[in-house]
């Protein structure tokens, strides 16, 4: 199942075949929540509403080992104070470039996940596993 | 009485696995780039 944005996969191929230098990931990683399913070529519709910060929240990952890594640190939480339920479908990992670049994407098991007003949606440490093989 | 704790909905595990797919069996390629015929044919 694809999980890396097609444009970034192309960059990795080019960088590892001598075609072009890699355009590196810039700054902190941000996780964005989406209300539609993202694809390899198109971002999902980002969640909006009080309690969610447009542009995503900072997320950190451990150094990769054996072709895999996962998010580290504390759980990332969003408290829905929008007055209505959130319907969350997917997530995306973006960098912090001046014009942010989307790198990875996926959908949550059992999506769409409904988060009632007043409830907290969280991604626990270690919940997101990213691998390349 | 303590106020109710907010409901916490956990995302559960998410796997983002990118795979550069390949055939299980390596295929020989000749110097001119063409596929090498099978040895039993």
PDB file of C-alpha atoms in Angstrom:
ATOM      1  CA  UNK A   1       0.000   0.000   0.000  1.00  0.00           C
ATOM      2  CA  UNK A   2       1.378   3.285  -0.994  1.00  0.00           C
ATOM      3  CA  UNK A   3       2.095   5.704   1.785  1.00  0.00           C
ATOM      4  CA  UNK A   4       4.674   8.079   0.467  1.00  0.00           C
ATOM      5  CA  UNK A   5       3.689  11.000  -1.692  1.00  0.00           C
ATOM      6  CA  UNK A   6       4.523  10.196  -5.305  1.00  0.00           C
ATOM      7  CA  UNK A   7       6.557  13.360  -5.849  1.00  0.00           C
ATOM      8  CA  UNK A   8       8.716  12.519  -2.833  1.00  0.00           C
ATOM      9  CA  UNK A   9       9.162   8.918  -3.947  1.00  0.00           C
ATOM     10  CA  UNK A  10      10.460  10.295  -7.226  1.00  0.00           C
ATOM     11  CA  UNK A  11      12.924  12.479  -5.334  1.00  0.00           C
ATOM     12  CA  UNK A  12      14.227   9.487  -3.400  1.00  0.00           C
ATOM     13  CA  UNK A  13      14.635   7.495  -6.598  1.00  0.00           C
ATOM     14  CA  UNK A  14      16.446  10.361  -8.293  1.00  0.00           C
ATOM     15  CA  UNK A  15      18.691  10.928  -5.275  1.00  0.00           C
ATOM     16  CA  UNK A  16      19.690   7.287  -5.064  1.00  0.00           C
ATOM     17  CA  UNK A  17      20.307   6.834  -8.782  1.00  0.00           C
ATOM     18  CA  UNK A  18      22.503   9.850  -9.352  1.00  0.00           C
ATOM     19  CA  UNK A  19      19.829  11.727 -11.239  1.00  0.00           C
ATOM     20  CA  UNK A  20      19.401  14.674  -8.884  1.00  0.00           C
ATOM     21  CA  UNK A  21      20.334  15.780  -5.389  1.00  0.00           C
ATOM     22  CA  UNK A  22      17.696  15.130  -2.759  1.00  0.00           C
ATOM     23  CA  UNK A  23      15.547  18.051  -1.705  1.00  0.00           C
ATOM     24  CA  UNK A  24      15.700  17.500   2.028  1.00  0.00           C
ATOM     25  CA  UNK A  25      12.860  17.562   4.496  1.00  0.00           C
ATOM     26  CA  UNK A  26      12.772  21.071   5.962  1.00  0.00           C
ATOM     27  CA  UNK A  27      12.335  21.775   9.679  1.00  0.00           C
ATOM     28  CA  UNK A  28       9.962  20.073  12.070  1.00  0.00           C
ATOM     29  CA  UNK A  29       7.551  17.408  10.923  1.00  0.00           C
ATOM     30  CA  UNK A  30       3.882  18.321  11.185  1.00  0.00           C
ATOM     31  CA  UNK A  31       0.966  15.923  11.322  1.00  0.00           C
ATOM     32  CA  UNK A  32      -2.241  17.114   9.724  1.00  0.00           C
ATOM     33  CA  UNK A  33      -5.667  15.527  10.123  1.00  0.00           C
ATOM     34  CA  UNK A  34      -7.905  15.213   7.092  1.00  0.00           C
ATOM     35  CA  UNK A  35     -11.617  14.778   6.527  1.00  0.00           C
ATOM     36  CA  UNK A  36     -11.112  13.042   3.177  1.00  0.00           C
ATOM     37  CA  UNK A  37      -8.719  10.299   2.166  1.00  0.00           C
ATOM     38  CA  UNK A  38      -5.365  11.580   0.929  1.00  0.00           C
ATOM     39  CA  UNK A  39      -3.718   9.898  -2.033  1.00  0.00           C
ATOM     40  CA  UNK A  40      -0.219   9.686  -3.478  1.00  0.00           C
ATOM     41  CA  UNK A  41      -0.928  12.641  -5.718  1.00  0.00           C
ATOM     42  CA  UNK A  42      -3.527  14.711  -3.839  1.00  0.00           C
ATOM     43  CA  UNK A  43      -3.728  15.961  -0.278  1.00  0.00           C
ATOM     44  CA  UNK A  44      -6.827  15.297   1.769  1.00  0.00           C
ATOM     45  CA  UNK A  45      -9.073  18.108   2.949  1.00  0.00           C
ATOM     46  CA  UNK A  46      -7.555  19.385   6.163  1.00  0.00           C
ATOM     47  CA  UNK A  47      -9.726  19.395   9.266  1.00  0.00           C
ATOM     48  CA  UNK A  48     -10.960  22.791  10.426  1.00  0.00           C
ATOM     49  CA  UNK A  49     -12.567  23.947  13.654  1.00  0.00           C
ATOM     50  CA  UNK A  50     -11.777  25.283  17.090  1.00  0.00           C
ATOM     51  CA  UNK A  51      -9.294  22.988  18.767  1.00  0.00           C
ATOM     52  CA  UNK A  52      -7.434  22.114  15.596  1.00  0.00           C
ATOM     53  CA  UNK A  53      -4.513  24.177  14.336  1.00  0.00           C
ATOM     54  CA  UNK A  54      -4.449  24.562  10.584  1.00  0.00           C
ATOM     55  CA  UNK A  55      -1.096  23.421   9.261  1.00  0.00           C
ATOM     56  CA  UNK A  56      -0.843  20.615  11.768  1.00  0.00           C
ATOM     57  CA  UNK A  57       0.952  19.858  15.001  1.00  0.00           C
ATOM     58  CA  UNK A  58       4.602  19.064  15.518  1.00  0.00           C
ATOM     59  CA  UNK A  59       5.394  15.371  15.581  1.00  0.00           C
ATOM     60  CA  UNK A  60       8.738  13.719  16.200  1.00  0.00           C
ATOM     61  CA  UNK A  61      10.036  10.377  15.030  1.00  0.00           C
ATOM     62  CA  UNK A  62      12.796   8.170  16.315  1.00  0.00           C
ATOM     63  CA  UNK A  63      15.771   7.505  14.074  1.00  0.00           C
ATOM     64  CA  UNK A  64      14.874   4.740  11.653  1.00  0.00           C
ATOM     65  CA  UNK A  65      16.196   1.238  12.193  1.00  0.00           C
ATOM     66  CA  UNK A  66      15.608  -1.874  10.097  1.00  0.00           C
ATOM     67  CA  UNK A  67      13.726   0.213   7.566  1.00  0.00           C
ATOM     68  CA  UNK A  68      11.147   1.472  10.029  1.00  0.00           C
ATOM     69  CA  UNK A  69      10.448   4.194  12.570  1.00  0.00           C
ATOM     70  CA  UNK A  70       7.562   5.456  14.699  1.00  0.00           C
ATOM     71  CA  UNK A  71       6.479   8.659  16.393  1.00  0.00           C
ATOM     72  CA  UNK A  72       8.078   9.346  19.742  1.00  0.00           C
ATOM     73  CA  UNK A  73       7.507  11.681  22.675  1.00  0.00           C
ATOM     74  CA  UNK A  74       4.100  12.397  24.147  1.00  0.00           C
ATOM     75  CA  UNK A  75       0.674  11.751  22.687  1.00  0.00           C
ATOM     76  CA  UNK A  76      -0.565  14.474  20.371  1.00  0.00           C
ATOM     77  CA  UNK A  77      -4.030  15.634  21.335  1.00  0.00           C
ATOM     78  CA  UNK A  78      -6.693  17.857  19.853  1.00  0.00           C
ATOM     79  CA  UNK A  79      -9.740  18.910  21.868  1.00  0.00           C
ATOM     80  CA  UNK A  80     -12.792  19.425  19.720  1.00  0.00           C
ATOM     81  CA  UNK A  81     -14.298  22.754  20.777  1.00  0.00           C
ATOM     82  CA  UNK A  82     -15.894  23.494  17.450  1.00  0.00           C
ATOM     83  CA  UNK A  83     -19.457  22.939  18.611  1.00  0.00           C
ATOM     84  CA  UNK A  84     -20.033  19.962  16.321  1.00  0.00           C
ATOM     85  CA  UNK A  85     -18.542  16.553  15.699  1.00  0.00           C
ATOM     86  CA  UNK A  86     -15.339  16.069  13.759  1.00  0.00           C
ATOM     87  CA  UNK A  87     -15.166  13.341  11.135  1.00  0.00           C
ATOM     88  CA  UNK A  88     -11.541  12.323  10.751  1.00  0.00           C
ATOM     89  CA  UNK A  89     -10.414  10.131   7.887  1.00  0.00           C
ATOM     90  CA  UNK A  90      -6.684  10.422   7.419  1.00  0.00           C
ATOM     91  CA  UNK A  91      -3.399  11.979   8.329  1.00  0.00           C
ATOM     92  CA  UNK A  92      -0.496  13.502   6.476  1.00  0.00           C
ATOM     93  CA  UNK A  93       3.086  14.277   7.411  1.00  0.00           C
ATOM     94  CA  UNK A  94       4.308  17.627   6.127  1.00  0.00           C
ATOM     95  CA  UNK A  95       7.573  19.487   6.590  1.00  0.00           C
ATOM     96  CA  UNK A  96       7.962  23.107   7.710  1.00  0.00           C
ATOM     97  CA  UNK A  97       9.368  24.649   4.560  1.00  0.00           C
ATOM     98  CA  UNK A  98       8.277  28.180   3.689  1.00  0.00           C
ATOM     99  CA  UNK A  99       5.813  26.480   1.429  1.00  0.00           C
ATOM    100  CA  UNK A 100       5.282  23.222   3.334  1.00  0.00           C
ATOM    101  CA  UNK A 101       5.771  19.987   1.427  1.00  0.00           C
ATOM    102  CA  UNK A 102       3.656  16.880   1.930  1.00  0.00           C
ATOM    103  CA  UNK A 103       5.708  13.695   2.352  1.00  0.00           C
ATOM    104  CA  UNK A 104       3.593  10.861   3.788  1.00  0.00           C
ATOM    105  CA  UNK A 105      -0.073  10.062   4.053  1.00  0.00           C
ATOM    106  CA  UNK A 106      -2.451   7.406   5.357  1.00  0.00           C
ATOM    107  CA  UNK A 107      -5.905   6.706   6.706  1.00  0.00           C
ATOM    108  CA  UNK A 108      -7.018   5.634  10.143  1.00  0.00           C
ATOM    109  CA  UNK A 109      -8.367   2.173  10.786  1.00  0.00           C
ATOM    110  CA  UNK A 110     -12.134   2.338  11.097  1.00  0.00           C
ATOM    111  CA  UNK A 111     -12.341   5.763   9.501  1.00  0.00           C
ATOM    112  CA  UNK A 112     -14.203   7.991   9.486  1.00  0.00           C
ATOM    113  CA  UNK A 113     -13.624   8.510  13.201  1.00  0.00           C
ATOM    114  CA  UNK A 114     -16.279  10.693  14.804  1.00  0.00           C
ATOM    115  CA  UNK A 115     -15.041  12.969  17.572  1.00  0.00           C
ATOM    116  CA  UNK A 116     -17.933  14.644  19.413  1.00  0.00           C
ATOM    117  CA  UNK A 117     -17.752  18.219  20.564  1.00  0.00           C
ATOM    118  CA  UNK A 118     -15.818  18.353  23.836  1.00  0.00           C
ATOM    119  CA  UNK A 119     -13.943  15.111  23.200  1.00  0.00           C
ATOM    120  CA  UNK A 120     -10.224  14.680  22.660  1.00  0.00           C
ATOM    121  CA  UNK A 121      -8.721  12.962  19.639  1.00  0.00           C
ATOM    122  CA  UNK A 122      -5.221  11.677  20.197  1.00  0.00           C
ATOM    123  CA  UNK A 123      -2.369   9.957  18.444  1.00  0.00           C
ATOM    124  CA  UNK A 124      -0.349   8.087  21.030  1.00  0.00           C
ATOM    125  CA  UNK A 125       3.414   7.770  20.985  1.00  0.00           C
ATOM    126  CA  UNK A 126       4.387   4.857  18.795  1.00  0.00           C
ATOM    127  CA  UNK A 127       1.021   4.778  17.024  1.00  0.00           C
ATOM    128  CA  UNK A 128       2.353   5.835  13.637  1.00  0.00           C
ATOM    129  CA  UNK A 129       4.775   3.406  12.065  1.00  0.00           C
ATOM    130  CA  UNK A 130       6.533   4.487   8.891  1.00  0.00           C
ATOM    131  CA  UNK A 131       8.556   2.026   6.853  1.00  0.00           C
ATOM    132  CA  UNK A 132      10.393   1.917   3.576  1.00  0.00           C
ATOM    133  CA  UNK A 133      11.512  -1.289   1.897  1.00  0.00           C
TER     134      UNK A 133
ATOM    135  CA  UNK B   1     -17.901  15.485  42.945  1.00  0.00           C
ATOM    136  CA  UNK B   2     -15.156  15.793  40.348  1.00  0.00           C
ATOM    137  CA  UNK B   3     -16.127  17.071  36.922  1.00  0.00           C
ATOM    138  CA  UNK B   4     -16.420  14.474  34.201  1.00  0.00           C
ATOM    139  CA  UNK B   5     -13.215  13.748  32.344  1.00  0.00           C
ATOM    140  CA  UNK B   6     -13.413  14.480  28.622  1.00  0.00           C
ATOM    141  CA  UNK B   7     -13.836  11.539  26.318  1.00  0.00           C
ATOM    142  CA  UNK B   8     -10.534  10.564  24.710  1.00  0.00           C
ATOM    143  CA  UNK B   9     -10.678   8.898  21.323  1.00  0.00           C
ATOM    144  CA  UNK B  10      -7.401   7.259  20.385  1.00  0.00           C
ATOM    145  CA  UNK B  11      -6.403   6.972  16.743  1.00  0.00           C
ATOM    146  CA  UNK B  12      -5.098   3.439  17.151  1.00  0.00           C
ATOM    147  CA  UNK B  13      -2.106   2.198  15.202  1.00  0.00           C
ATOM    148  CA  UNK B  14      -1.406   3.586  11.737  1.00  0.00           C
ATOM    149  CA  UNK B  15       1.101   2.057   9.339  1.00  0.00           C
ATOM    150  CA  UNK B  16       2.597   4.088   6.518  1.00  0.00           C
ATOM    151  CA  UNK B  17       4.525   1.485   4.557  1.00  0.00           C
ATOM    152  CA  UNK B  18       6.122   2.428   1.275  1.00  0.00           C
ATOM    153  CA  UNK B  19       7.414  -0.502  -0.716  1.00  0.00           C
ATOM    154  CA  UNK B  20       9.522  -0.554  -3.811  1.00  0.00           C
ATOM    155  CA  UNK B  21       7.959  -3.722  -5.133  1.00  0.00           C
ATOM    156  CA  UNK B  22      10.067  -6.376  -6.771  1.00  0.00           C
ATOM    157  CA  UNK B  23       9.613  -9.880  -8.128  1.00  0.00           C
ATOM    158  CA  UNK B  24      10.360 -12.748  -5.791  1.00  0.00           C
ATOM    159  CA  UNK B  25      12.690 -14.262  -8.360  1.00  0.00           C
ATOM    160  CA  UNK B  26      15.454 -12.219  -9.877  1.00  0.00           C
ATOM    161  CA  UNK B  27      15.276 -11.997 -13.624  1.00  0.00           C
ATOM    162  CA  UNK B  28      18.467 -12.142 -15.582  1.00  0.00           C
ATOM    163  CA  UNK B  29      19.036  -9.396 -18.104  1.00  0.00           C
ATOM    164  CA  UNK B  30      21.593  -9.614 -20.904  1.00  0.00           C
ATOM    165  CA  UNK B  31      24.110  -6.892 -21.631  1.00  0.00           C
ATOM    166  CA  UNK B  32      21.959  -5.508 -24.412  1.00  0.00           C
ATOM    167  CA  UNK B  33      19.087  -5.123 -21.941  1.00  0.00           C
ATOM    168  CA  UNK B  34      16.881  -7.901 -23.266  1.00  0.00           C
ATOM    169  CA  UNK B  35      15.490 -10.596 -21.013  1.00  0.00           C
ATOM    170  CA  UNK B  36      17.506 -13.789 -21.021  1.00  0.00           C
ATOM    171  CA  UNK B  37      15.516 -16.787 -22.295  1.00  0.00           C
ATOM    172  CA  UNK B  38      14.791 -19.506 -19.787  1.00  0.00           C
ATOM    173  CA  UNK B  39      17.385 -22.270 -19.684  1.00  0.00           C
ATOM    174  CA  UNK B  40      14.868 -25.038 -20.217  1.00  0.00           C
ATOM    175  CA  UNK B  41      13.562 -23.711 -23.527  1.00  0.00           C
TER     176      UNK B  41
END
